[in-house]
PDB file of C-alpha atoms in Angstrom:
ATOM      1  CA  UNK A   6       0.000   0.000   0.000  1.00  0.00           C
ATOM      2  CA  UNK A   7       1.251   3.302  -1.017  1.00  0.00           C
ATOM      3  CA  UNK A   8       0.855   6.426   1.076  1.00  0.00           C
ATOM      4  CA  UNK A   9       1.003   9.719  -0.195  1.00  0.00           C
ATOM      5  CA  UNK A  10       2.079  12.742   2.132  1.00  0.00           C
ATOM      6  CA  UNK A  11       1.035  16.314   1.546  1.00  0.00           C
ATOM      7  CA  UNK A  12       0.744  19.064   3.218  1.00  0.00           C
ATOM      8  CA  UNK A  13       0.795  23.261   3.005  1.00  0.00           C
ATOM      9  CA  UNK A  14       3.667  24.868   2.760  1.00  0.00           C
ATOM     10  CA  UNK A  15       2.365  28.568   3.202  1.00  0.00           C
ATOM     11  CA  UNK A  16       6.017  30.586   1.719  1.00  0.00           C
ATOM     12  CA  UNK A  17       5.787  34.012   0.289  1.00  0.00           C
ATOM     13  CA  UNK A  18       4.696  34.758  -3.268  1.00  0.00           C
ATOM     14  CA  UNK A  19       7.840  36.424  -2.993  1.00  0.00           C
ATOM     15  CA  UNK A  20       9.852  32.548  -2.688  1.00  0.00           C
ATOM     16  CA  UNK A  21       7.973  30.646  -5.429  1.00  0.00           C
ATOM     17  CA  UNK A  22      10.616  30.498  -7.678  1.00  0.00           C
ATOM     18  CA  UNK A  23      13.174  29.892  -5.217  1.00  0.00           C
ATOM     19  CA  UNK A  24      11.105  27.304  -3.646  1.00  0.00           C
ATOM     20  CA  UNK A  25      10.553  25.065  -6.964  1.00  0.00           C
ATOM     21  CA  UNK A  26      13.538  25.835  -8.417  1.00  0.00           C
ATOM     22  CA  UNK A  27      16.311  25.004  -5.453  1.00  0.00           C
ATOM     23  CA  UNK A  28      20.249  25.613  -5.914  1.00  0.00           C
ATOM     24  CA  UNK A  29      21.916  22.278  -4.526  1.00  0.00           C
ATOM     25  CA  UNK A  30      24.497  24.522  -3.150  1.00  0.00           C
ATOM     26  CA  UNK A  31      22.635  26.540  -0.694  1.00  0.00           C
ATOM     27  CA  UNK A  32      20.046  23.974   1.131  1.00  0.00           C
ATOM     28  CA  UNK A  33      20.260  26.845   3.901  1.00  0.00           C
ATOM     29  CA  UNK A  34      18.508  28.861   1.690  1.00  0.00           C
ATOM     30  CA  UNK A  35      15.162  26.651   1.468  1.00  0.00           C
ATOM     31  CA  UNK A  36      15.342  26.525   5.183  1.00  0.00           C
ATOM     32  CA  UNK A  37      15.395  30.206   5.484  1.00  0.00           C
ATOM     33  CA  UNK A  38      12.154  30.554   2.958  1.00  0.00           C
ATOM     34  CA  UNK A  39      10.048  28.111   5.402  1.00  0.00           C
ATOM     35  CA  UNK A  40      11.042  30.510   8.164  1.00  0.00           C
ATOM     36  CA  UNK A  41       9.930  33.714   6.035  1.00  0.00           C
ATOM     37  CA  UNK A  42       6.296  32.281   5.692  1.00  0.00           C
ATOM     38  CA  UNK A  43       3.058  33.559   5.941  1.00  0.00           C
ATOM     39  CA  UNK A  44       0.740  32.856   8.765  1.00  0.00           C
ATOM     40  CA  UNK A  45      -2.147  31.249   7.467  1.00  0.00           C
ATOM     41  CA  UNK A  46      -5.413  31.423   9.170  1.00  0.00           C
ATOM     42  CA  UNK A  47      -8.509  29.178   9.552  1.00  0.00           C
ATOM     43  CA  UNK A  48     -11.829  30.161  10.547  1.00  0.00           C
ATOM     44  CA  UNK A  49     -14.010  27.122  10.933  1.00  0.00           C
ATOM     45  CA  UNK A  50     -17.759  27.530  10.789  1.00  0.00           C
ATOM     46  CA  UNK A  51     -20.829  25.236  12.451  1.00  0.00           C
ATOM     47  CA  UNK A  52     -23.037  23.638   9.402  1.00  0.00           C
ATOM     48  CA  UNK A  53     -26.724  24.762  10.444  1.00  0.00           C
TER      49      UNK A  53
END
């Protein structure tokens, strides 16, 4: 059975580029762009 994990990754519209197109060389760099990220928020509502 295969699994398949996804999941958010709320970065800046800013770090798009960056973020799909990675230099090998600077693996900091992606960790810096996770810390740079928007905050999103969720509202949940009650179905009637």
């Amino acid at each position: 059975m295969k699994y398949s994990y996804r999941c958010i990754v709320p970065i800046k519209s800013s770090n798009v580029d960056a973020w799909l197109a990675p230099d090998p060389s600077r693996r900091a760099q992606l960790r810096e762009i996770l810390a740079d990220r928007e905050r999103p928020y969720y509202e949940h509502q009650l179905a009637a």
